[in-house]
Structures are given as C-alpha cells and as structure tokens.
Amino acid sequence: MTASCRSLIDDKWALRIVSALGAGPHRFTELKRAIDGVSQRMLTVTLRSLERDGILTRTVYNVMPPNVSYALTPLGTALLEAATPLLAWTTEALPQIEAARLAYDRRAEEALPAR
Amino acid sequence: MTASCRSLIDDKWALRIVSALGAGPHRFTELKRAIDGVSQRMLTVTLRSLERDGILTRTVYNVMPPNVSYALTPLGTALLEAATPLLAWTTEALPQIEAARLAYDRRAEEALPAR
C-alpha cells in the first residue's frame, strides 16, 4: 500500500465523508449532521484534503446567502465502490465481533487471581 | 456503519496488520518490520484489540526461547477479503491522486496575491 494513499485510508473521517457523499452532494452542515462525532475543524481539514486528492469537488454558489456544496468526483465514486465491501462487512460482522469481545473479556476475567 | 465496528476501520494500523497477516502467521518482530512507522506500543495495543475482536489469534509457543505468533481467524480472513478492493484501489489510484494534488497546489499558488 503506497504511503501517500495510506493517509486517505488512515484518515478516520475520510471514508465516512465519502460514504455520506455517496448519497449525493451535501452542504457542510449536512455533512456535519450525517457524520456523528466529527468536529467542525476535522470536517474542514478532511474535506480540504479530499478535495486536494481529487476525491470531491467544492462548489460555491453565489446566492443569498452564499452556500458551498461538496460532491464526489469520478475518482471519489471509484473509492466509494472500492470501500463498499469493507463498509458492508462492518455491519455484517458486528454480531461475531461482539461475541468475540464477550468471550475475550470472560477469559480475561477468569484468568484473574481469585479475590 | 456501526459504531463498534467503526473503531476497526478507523484504527490506523488495523488494516495494515490484517493485510500483513494475509501472507500467513507472523511473530511480533516480523509484523513490526512489515509495517513501517508503527511503534512497539501501537502494535501491541492494536494486536490486542484485533484479538479481542476475533480478527486474529495469538499463540504462545513454549519453546526456548518462547515465541508468540499471530494469525488471522476466519473472521479476519473475511475482513481482509472485504478490504482487498480498497487496498488495491490505493495503489491503482495513486497517479490520479498525485496529479490532483499538483493541480490543487498550482491553483492555490495562482490564487495568492502577486508578490
């Protein structure tokens, strides 16, 4: 995996922004609402990084009040397609992951010296 | 995307560890070498988290000297399969991303007031 692309995958919010934009263009506030836990600053920084990477476009509409819309580019759509199996897996695998966590915690508990 | 699975995808090192283990079981030192930039501490923490999630197993061999080996579980193999298109995309898309970055930086440069 190439170093400069790795930042795209490593970025905690990048895939979620791309996933949200898969439903169509969004304004900043719409993205902020769609992605729980993201701060204003991190959304701003990540959007700029994704724009620079050619993953999305940022369009300013000079209306009153002016607004800014973000949309996936063809490269962004290709990223979303490549990421979709992984995004889907996170939903399907949840029961197995939660069962594994319970079993792990039980084993850790049993390994503790008797109180 | 579910919150508790998101941590798996958000974790900067998780996909890289899973990707490395795709080639077969590894010892800690082998993983440390295979994943550039990971610290001893982050590799330890992430391996424990992935073991708890049921993604990999940790086997201790009581030989002299004793050694520990990490290997993907079937769930880990399923994660690797789901992530493979995205991992492949990062290599294929690199030229387009680097071209987009050059164009973005040139536009930003041109937008600066003449010195």
PDB file of C-alpha atoms in Angstrom:
ATOM      1  CA  MET A   1       0.000   0.000   0.000  1.00  0.00           C
ATOM      2  CA  THR A   2       1.519   3.307  -1.081  1.00  0.00           C
ATOM      3  CA  ALA A   3       2.428   5.817   1.578  1.00  0.00           C
ATOM      4  CA  SER A   4       0.632   8.776   0.074  1.00  0.00           C
ATOM      5  CA  CYS A   5      -2.598   6.835  -0.442  1.00  0.00           C
ATOM      6  CA  ARG A   6      -2.364   5.358   3.028  1.00  0.00           C
ATOM      7  CA  SER A   7      -3.190   8.751   4.526  1.00  0.00           C
ATOM      8  CA  LEU A   8      -6.537   8.507   2.703  1.00  0.00           C
ATOM      9  CA  ILE A   9      -7.373   5.168   4.341  1.00  0.00           C
ATOM     10  CA  ASP A  10      -5.822   6.038   7.694  1.00  0.00           C
ATOM     11  CA  ASP A  11      -7.851   9.193   7.971  1.00  0.00           C
ATOM     12  CA  LYS A  12     -10.558   8.395  10.439  1.00  0.00           C
ATOM     13  CA  TRP A  13     -13.185  10.566   8.754  1.00  0.00           C
ATOM     14  CA  ALA A  14     -12.322  10.245   5.054  1.00  0.00           C
ATOM     15  CA  LEU A  15     -14.253   7.042   4.354  1.00  0.00           C
ATOM     16  CA  ARG A  16     -17.249   8.301   6.256  1.00  0.00           C
ATOM     17  CA  ILE A  17     -17.347  11.550   4.302  1.00  0.00           C
ATOM     18  CA  VAL A  18     -17.036   9.618   1.026  1.00  0.00           C
ATOM     19  CA  SER A  19     -19.763   7.237   2.212  1.00  0.00           C
ATOM     20  CA  ALA A  20     -22.098  10.136   3.076  1.00  0.00           C
ATOM     21  CA  LEU A  21     -21.456  11.835  -0.291  1.00  0.00           C
ATOM     22  CA  GLY A  22     -22.356   8.552  -1.973  1.00  0.00           C
ATOM     23  CA  ALA A  23     -25.963   9.632  -1.377  1.00  0.00           C
ATOM     24  CA  GLY A  24     -25.339  12.841  -3.363  1.00  0.00           C
ATOM     25  CA  PRO A  25     -23.948  16.362  -2.884  1.00  0.00           C
ATOM     26  CA  HIS A  26     -24.033  17.736   0.641  1.00  0.00           C
ATOM     27  CA  ARG A  27     -23.521  21.113   2.247  1.00  0.00           C
ATOM     28  CA  PHE A  28     -21.067  21.400   5.139  1.00  0.00           C
ATOM     29  CA  THR A  29     -23.798  21.443   7.785  1.00  0.00           C
ATOM     30  CA  GLU A  30     -25.486  18.424   6.222  1.00  0.00           C
ATOM     31  CA  LEU A  31     -22.213  16.501   6.335  1.00  0.00           C
ATOM     32  CA  LYS A  32     -21.616  17.559   9.942  1.00  0.00           C
ATOM     33  CA  ARG A  33     -25.048  16.147  10.853  1.00  0.00           C
ATOM     34  CA  ALA A  34     -24.575  12.965   8.796  1.00  0.00           C
ATOM     35  CA  ILE A  35     -21.250  12.048  10.443  1.00  0.00           C
ATOM     36  CA  ASP A  36     -21.615  11.763  14.188  1.00  0.00           C
ATOM     37  CA  GLY A  37     -18.650  12.687  16.300  1.00  0.00           C
ATOM     38  CA  VAL A  38     -16.801  14.757  13.714  1.00  0.00           C
ATOM     39  CA  SER A  39     -15.710  18.215  14.878  1.00  0.00           C
ATOM     40  CA  GLN A  40     -16.082  21.337  12.736  1.00  0.00           C
ATOM     41  CA  ARG A  41     -12.306  21.565  12.445  1.00  0.00           C
ATOM     42  CA  MET A  42     -11.748  17.905  11.480  1.00  0.00           C
ATOM     43  CA  LEU A  43     -14.527  18.060   8.888  1.00  0.00           C
ATOM     44  CA  THR A  44     -12.989  21.214   7.390  1.00  0.00           C
ATOM     45  CA  VAL A  45      -9.457  19.731   7.321  1.00  0.00           C
ATOM     46  CA  THR A  46     -10.593  16.392   5.882  1.00  0.00           C
ATOM     47  CA  LEU A  47     -12.788  17.987   3.208  1.00  0.00           C
ATOM     48  CA  ARG A  48      -9.858  20.151   2.086  1.00  0.00           C
ATOM     49  CA  SER A  49      -7.578  17.091   1.994  1.00  0.00           C
ATOM     50  CA  LEU A  50     -10.127  15.071  -0.016  1.00  0.00           C
ATOM     51  CA  GLU A  51     -10.585  17.998  -2.422  1.00  0.00           C
ATOM     52  CA  ARG A  52      -6.803  18.184  -2.880  1.00  0.00           C
ATOM     53  CA  ASP A  53      -6.690  14.417  -3.507  1.00  0.00           C
ATOM     54  CA  GLY A  54      -9.270  14.811  -6.286  1.00  0.00           C
ATOM     55  CA  ILE A  55     -11.865  12.758  -4.374  1.00  0.00           C
ATOM     56  CA  LEU A  56     -14.504  15.518  -4.147  1.00  0.00           C
ATOM     57  CA  THR A  57     -15.314  18.931  -5.544  1.00  0.00           C
ATOM     58  CA  ARG A  58     -16.187  22.020  -3.559  1.00  0.00           C
ATOM     59  CA  THR A  59     -18.642  24.345  -5.358  1.00  0.00           C
ATOM     60  CA  VAL A  60     -19.501  27.838  -4.086  1.00  0.00           C
ATOM     61  CA  TYR A  61     -22.936  29.119  -5.069  1.00  0.00           C
ATOM     62  CA  ASN A  62     -23.070  32.936  -5.105  1.00  0.00           C
ATOM     63  CA  VAL A  63     -26.666  33.218  -3.990  1.00  0.00           C
ATOM     64  CA  MET A  64     -28.048  34.929  -0.898  1.00  0.00           C
ATOM     65  CA  PRO A  65     -26.947  33.575   1.459  1.00  0.00           C
ATOM     66  CA  PRO A  66     -23.972  32.037  -0.437  1.00  0.00           C
ATOM     67  CA  ASN A  67     -23.564  28.317   0.111  1.00  0.00           C
ATOM     68  CA  VAL A  68     -20.947  25.640  -0.527  1.00  0.00           C
ATOM     69  CA  SER A  69     -21.677  22.154  -1.783  1.00  0.00           C
ATOM     70  CA  TYR A  70     -19.436  19.082  -1.774  1.00  0.00           C
ATOM     71  CA  ALA A  71     -19.785  16.237  -4.271  1.00  0.00           C
ATOM     72  CA  LEU A  72     -17.818  13.119  -5.232  1.00  0.00           C
ATOM     73  CA  THR A  73     -15.681  13.193  -8.374  1.00  0.00           C
ATOM     74  CA  PRO A  74     -15.432  10.076 -10.578  1.00  0.00           C
ATOM     75  CA  LEU A  75     -12.277   9.200  -8.563  1.00  0.00           C
ATOM     76  CA  GLY A  76     -14.292   9.616  -5.355  1.00  0.00           C
ATOM     77  CA  THR A  77     -17.032   7.373  -6.727  1.00  0.00           C
ATOM     78  CA  ALA A  78     -14.373   4.762  -7.573  1.00  0.00           C
ATOM     79  CA  LEU A  79     -13.049   4.998  -3.989  1.00  0.00           C
ATOM     80  CA  LEU A  80     -16.557   4.524  -2.616  1.00  0.00           C
ATOM     81  CA  GLU A  81     -17.070   1.462  -4.814  1.00  0.00           C
ATOM     82  CA  ALA A  82     -13.738   0.009  -3.630  1.00  0.00           C
ATOM     83  CA  ALA A  83     -14.638   0.727   0.006  1.00  0.00           C
ATOM     84  CA  THR A  84     -18.218  -0.592  -0.165  1.00  0.00           C
ATOM     85  CA  PRO A  85     -17.384  -4.249   0.577  1.00  0.00           C
ATOM     86  CA  LEU A  86     -15.463  -3.145   3.688  1.00  0.00           C
ATOM     87  CA  LEU A  87     -18.215  -0.767   4.800  1.00  0.00           C
ATOM     88  CA  ALA A  88     -20.805  -3.539   4.320  1.00  0.00           C
ATOM     89  CA  TRP A  89     -18.596  -6.010   6.198  1.00  0.00           C
ATOM     90  CA  THR A  90     -18.566  -3.758   9.264  1.00  0.00           C
ATOM     91  CA  THR A  91     -22.330  -4.205   9.531  1.00  0.00           C
ATOM     92  CA  GLU A  92     -22.462  -7.923   8.784  1.00  0.00           C
ATOM     93  CA  ALA A  93     -19.572  -8.833  11.094  1.00  0.00           C
ATOM     94  CA  LEU A  94     -20.837  -6.938  14.125  1.00  0.00           C
ATOM     95  CA  PRO A  95     -22.543  -9.917  15.858  1.00  0.00           C
ATOM     96  CA  GLN A  96     -19.387 -12.057  15.502  1.00  0.00           C
ATOM     97  CA  ILE A  97     -17.153  -9.235  16.728  1.00  0.00           C
ATOM     98  CA  GLU A  98     -19.356  -8.562  19.761  1.00  0.00           C
ATOM     99  CA  ALA A  99     -19.467 -12.300  20.586  1.00  0.00           C
ATOM    100  CA  ALA A 100     -15.660 -12.470  20.301  1.00  0.00           C
ATOM    101  CA  ARG A 101     -15.315  -9.486  22.639  1.00  0.00           C
ATOM    102  CA  LEU A 102     -17.574 -11.103  25.247  1.00  0.00           C
ATOM    103  CA  ALA A 103     -15.602 -14.344  25.108  1.00  0.00           C
ATOM    104  CA  TYR A 104     -12.267 -12.477  25.296  1.00  0.00           C
ATOM    105  CA  ASP A 105     -13.399 -10.457  28.326  1.00  0.00           C
ATOM    106  CA  ARG A 106     -14.710 -13.616  30.062  1.00  0.00           C
ATOM    107  CA  ARG A 107     -11.368 -15.380  29.532  1.00  0.00           C
ATOM    108  CA  ALA A 108      -9.529 -12.321  30.860  1.00  0.00           C
ATOM    109  CA  GLU A 109     -11.831 -12.247  33.903  1.00  0.00           C
ATOM    110  CA  GLU A 110     -11.297 -15.969  34.583  1.00  0.00           C
ATOM    111  CA  ALA A 111      -7.539 -15.520  34.324  1.00  0.00           C
ATOM    112  CA  LEU A 112      -7.567 -13.021  37.184  1.00  0.00           C
ATOM    113  CA  PRO A 113      -6.440 -14.390  40.599  1.00  0.00           C
ATOM    114  CA  ALA A 114      -9.410 -15.297  42.858  1.00  0.00           C
ATOM    115  CA  ARG A 115     -10.354 -12.356  45.061  1.00  0.00           C
TER     116      ARG A 115
ATOM    117  CA  MET B   1     -21.716   1.823   9.652  1.00  0.00           C
ATOM    118  CA  THR B   2     -21.934   0.547  13.205  1.00  0.00           C
ATOM    119  CA  ALA B   3     -20.058   2.431  15.905  1.00  0.00           C
ATOM    120  CA  SER B   4     -18.288  -0.542  17.396  1.00  0.00           C
ATOM    121  CA  CYS B   5     -17.059  -1.775  14.007  1.00  0.00           C
ATOM    122  CA  ARG B   6     -16.052   1.702  13.002  1.00  0.00           C
ATOM    123  CA  SER B   7     -13.198   1.569  15.507  1.00  0.00           C
ATOM    124  CA  LEU B   8     -11.828  -1.345  13.464  1.00  0.00           C
ATOM    125  CA  ILE B   9     -11.790   0.711  10.266  1.00  0.00           C
ATOM    126  CA  ASP B  10     -10.767   3.943  11.968  1.00  0.00           C
ATOM    127  CA  ASP B  11      -7.771   2.320  13.554  1.00  0.00           C
ATOM    128  CA  LYS B  12      -4.837   3.475  11.521  1.00  0.00           C
ATOM    129  CA  TRP B  13      -2.890   0.215  11.882  1.00  0.00           C
ATOM    130  CA  ALA B  14      -5.624  -2.430  11.922  1.00  0.00           C
ATOM    131  CA  LEU B  15      -5.992  -2.852   8.151  1.00  0.00           C
ATOM    132  CA  ARG B  16      -2.254  -2.925   7.710  1.00  0.00           C
ATOM    133  CA  ILE B  17      -1.821  -5.648  10.311  1.00  0.00           C
ATOM    134  CA  VAL B  18      -4.633  -7.672   8.719  1.00  0.00           C
ATOM    135  CA  SER B  19      -3.059  -7.106   5.301  1.00  0.00           C
ATOM    136  CA  ALA B  20       0.366  -8.310   6.532  1.00  0.00           C
ATOM    137  CA  LEU B  21      -1.172 -11.399   8.182  1.00  0.00           C
ATOM    138  CA  GLY B  22      -2.827 -12.162   4.860  1.00  0.00           C
ATOM    139  CA  ALA B  23       0.558 -13.583   3.887  1.00  0.00           C
ATOM    140  CA  GLY B  24       0.460 -16.005   6.846  1.00  0.00           C
ATOM    141  CA  PRO B  25       1.224 -16.088  10.586  1.00  0.00           C
ATOM    142  CA  HIS B  26       3.767 -13.584  11.836  1.00  0.00           C
ATOM    143  CA  ARG B  27       5.719 -13.074  15.023  1.00  0.00           C
ATOM    144  CA  PHE B  28       5.610  -9.643  16.703  1.00  0.00           C
ATOM    145  CA  THR B  29       9.022  -8.621  15.383  1.00  0.00           C
ATOM    146  CA  GLU B  30       8.090  -9.723  11.861  1.00  0.00           C
ATOM    147  CA  LEU B  31       4.941  -7.602  11.997  1.00  0.00           C
ATOM    148  CA  LYS B  32       6.893  -4.639  13.341  1.00  0.00           C
ATOM    149  CA  ARG B  33       9.252  -4.912  10.349  1.00  0.00           C
ATOM    150  CA  ALA B  34       6.435  -5.441   7.844  1.00  0.00           C
ATOM    151  CA  ILE B  35       4.500  -2.324   8.897  1.00  0.00           C
ATOM    152  CA  ASP B  36       6.656   0.772   8.621  1.00  0.00           C
ATOM    153  CA  GLY B  37       6.019   3.548  11.045  1.00  0.00           C
ATOM    154  CA  VAL B  38       4.204   1.515  13.687  1.00  0.00           C
ATOM    155  CA  SER B  39       5.527   1.893  17.229  1.00  0.00           C
ATOM    156  CA  GLN B  40       6.039  -1.046  19.599  1.00  0.00           C
ATOM    157  CA  ARG B  41       3.233   0.271  21.786  1.00  0.00           C
ATOM    158  CA  MET B  42       0.720   0.837  18.951  1.00  0.00           C
ATOM    159  CA  LEU B  43       1.423  -2.604  17.506  1.00  0.00           C
ATOM    160  CA  THR B  44       0.859  -4.187  20.941  1.00  0.00           C
ATOM    161  CA  VAL B  45      -2.370  -2.243  21.560  1.00  0.00           C
ATOM    162  CA  THR B  46      -3.763  -2.895  18.074  1.00  0.00           C
ATOM    163  CA  LEU B  47      -2.910  -6.611  18.151  1.00  0.00           C
ATOM    164  CA  ARG B  48      -4.694  -6.962  21.497  1.00  0.00           C
ATOM    165  CA  SER B  49      -7.732  -5.087  20.111  1.00  0.00           C
ATOM    166  CA  LEU B  50      -7.834  -7.256  16.973  1.00  0.00           C
ATOM    167  CA  GLU B  51      -7.516 -10.411  19.107  1.00  0.00           C
ATOM    168  CA  ARG B  52     -10.413  -9.216  21.278  1.00  0.00           C
ATOM    169  CA  ASP B  53     -12.469  -8.514  18.121  1.00  0.00           C
ATOM    170  CA  GLY B  54     -11.909 -12.105  16.975  1.00  0.00           C
ATOM    171  CA  ILE B  55      -9.903 -10.961  13.930  1.00  0.00           C
ATOM    172  CA  LEU B  56      -6.672 -12.779  14.846  1.00  0.00           C
ATOM    173  CA  THR B  57      -5.342 -15.391  17.246  1.00  0.00           C
ATOM    174  CA  ARG B  58      -2.298 -15.059  19.484  1.00  0.00           C
ATOM    175  CA  THR B  59      -0.484 -18.367  20.074  1.00  0.00           C
ATOM    176  CA  VAL B  60       2.339 -18.758  22.608  1.00  0.00           C
ATOM    177  CA  TYR B  61       4.869 -21.485  21.813  1.00  0.00           C
ATOM    178  CA  ASN B  62       6.596 -22.748  24.977  1.00  0.00           C
ATOM    179  CA  VAL B  63       9.936 -23.452  23.337  1.00  0.00           C
ATOM    180  CA  MET B  64      13.331 -21.980  24.177  1.00  0.00           C
ATOM    181  CA  PRO B  65      13.191 -19.095  23.697  1.00  0.00           C
ATOM    182  CA  PRO B  66       9.370 -18.924  23.918  1.00  0.00           C
ATOM    183  CA  ASN B  67       7.727 -17.121  20.993  1.00  0.00           C
ATOM    184  CA  VAL B  68       4.339 -15.687  20.108  1.00  0.00           C
ATOM    185  CA  SER B  69       2.672 -15.968  16.728  1.00  0.00           C
ATOM    186  CA  TYR B  70      -0.270 -14.048  15.332  1.00  0.00           C
ATOM    187  CA  ALA B  71      -2.596 -15.420  12.644  1.00  0.00           C
ATOM    188  CA  LEU B  72      -5.887 -14.387  11.025  1.00  0.00           C
ATOM    189  CA  THR B  73      -9.086 -16.137  12.099  1.00  0.00           C
ATOM    190  CA  PRO B  74     -11.792 -16.910   9.521  1.00  0.00           C
ATOM    191  CA  LEU B  75     -13.388 -13.572  10.528  1.00  0.00           C
ATOM    192  CA  GLY B  76     -10.035 -11.884   9.936  1.00  0.00           C
ATOM    193  CA  THR B  77      -9.750 -13.516   6.539  1.00  0.00           C
ATOM    194  CA  ALA B  78     -13.271 -12.260   5.706  1.00  0.00           C
ATOM    195  CA  LEU B  79     -12.208  -8.743   6.751  1.00  0.00           C
ATOM    196  CA  LEU B  80      -9.136  -8.967   4.526  1.00  0.00           C
ATOM    197  CA  GLU B  81     -11.268 -10.080   1.576  1.00  0.00           C
ATOM    198  CA  ALA B  82     -13.687  -7.168   2.183  1.00  0.00           C
ATOM    199  CA  ALA B  83     -10.786  -4.709   2.443  1.00  0.00           C
ATOM    200  CA  THR B  84      -8.851  -6.000  -0.576  1.00  0.00           C
ATOM    201  CA  PRO B  85     -10.642  -3.866  -3.204  1.00  0.00           C
ATOM    202  CA  LEU B  86      -9.896  -0.745  -1.122  1.00  0.00           C
ATOM    203  CA  LEU B  87      -6.272  -1.748  -0.538  1.00  0.00           C
ATOM    204  CA  ALA B  88      -5.845  -2.411  -4.281  1.00  0.00           C
ATOM    205  CA  TRP B  89      -7.533   0.890  -5.114  1.00  0.00           C
ATOM    206  CA  THR B  90      -4.927   2.792  -3.091  1.00  0.00           C
ATOM    207  CA  THR B  91      -2.248   1.529  -5.461  1.00  0.00           C
ATOM    208  CA  GLU B  92      -4.172   1.993  -8.693  1.00  0.00           C
ATOM    209  CA  ALA B  93      -5.441   5.497  -7.836  1.00  0.00           C
ATOM    210  CA  LEU B  94      -2.069   6.904  -6.791  1.00  0.00           C
ATOM    211  CA  PRO B  95      -1.201   8.574 -10.155  1.00  0.00           C
ATOM    212  CA  GLN B  96      -4.614  10.306 -10.293  1.00  0.00           C
ATOM    213  CA  ILE B  97      -4.348  11.434  -6.665  1.00  0.00           C
ATOM    214  CA  GLU B  98      -0.836  12.820  -7.149  1.00  0.00           C
ATOM    215  CA  ALA B  99      -1.952  14.648 -10.347  1.00  0.00           C
ATOM    216  CA  ALA B 100      -4.940  16.110  -8.472  1.00  0.00           C
ATOM    217  CA  ARG B 101      -2.638  17.291  -5.666  1.00  0.00           C
ATOM    218  CA  LEU B 102      -0.302  19.042  -8.148  1.00  0.00           C
ATOM    219  CA  ALA B 103      -3.238  20.779  -9.847  1.00  0.00           C
ATOM    220  CA  TYR B 104      -4.739  21.805  -6.481  1.00  0.00           C
ATOM    221  CA  ASP B 105      -1.418  23.238  -5.251  1.00  0.00           C
ATOM    222  CA  ARG B 106      -0.915  25.120  -8.554  1.00  0.00           C
ATOM    223  CA  ARG B 107      -4.396  26.680  -8.290  1.00  0.00           C
ATOM    224  CA  ALA B 108      -3.681  27.649  -4.667  1.00  0.00           C
ATOM    225  CA  GLU B 109      -0.350  29.181  -5.738  1.00  0.00           C
ATOM    226  CA  GLU B 110      -2.011  31.163  -8.573  1.00  0.00           C
ATOM    227  CA  ALA B 111      -4.683  32.437  -6.192  1.00  0.00           C
ATOM    228  CA  LEU B 112      -2.028  34.057  -3.983  1.00  0.00           C
ATOM    229  CA  PRO B 113      -1.622  37.881  -4.427  1.00  0.00           C
ATOM    230  CA  ALA B 114       1.334  38.782  -6.705  1.00  0.00           C
ATOM    231  CA  ARG B 115       4.482  39.332  -4.631  1.00  0.00           C
TER     232      ARG B 115
END
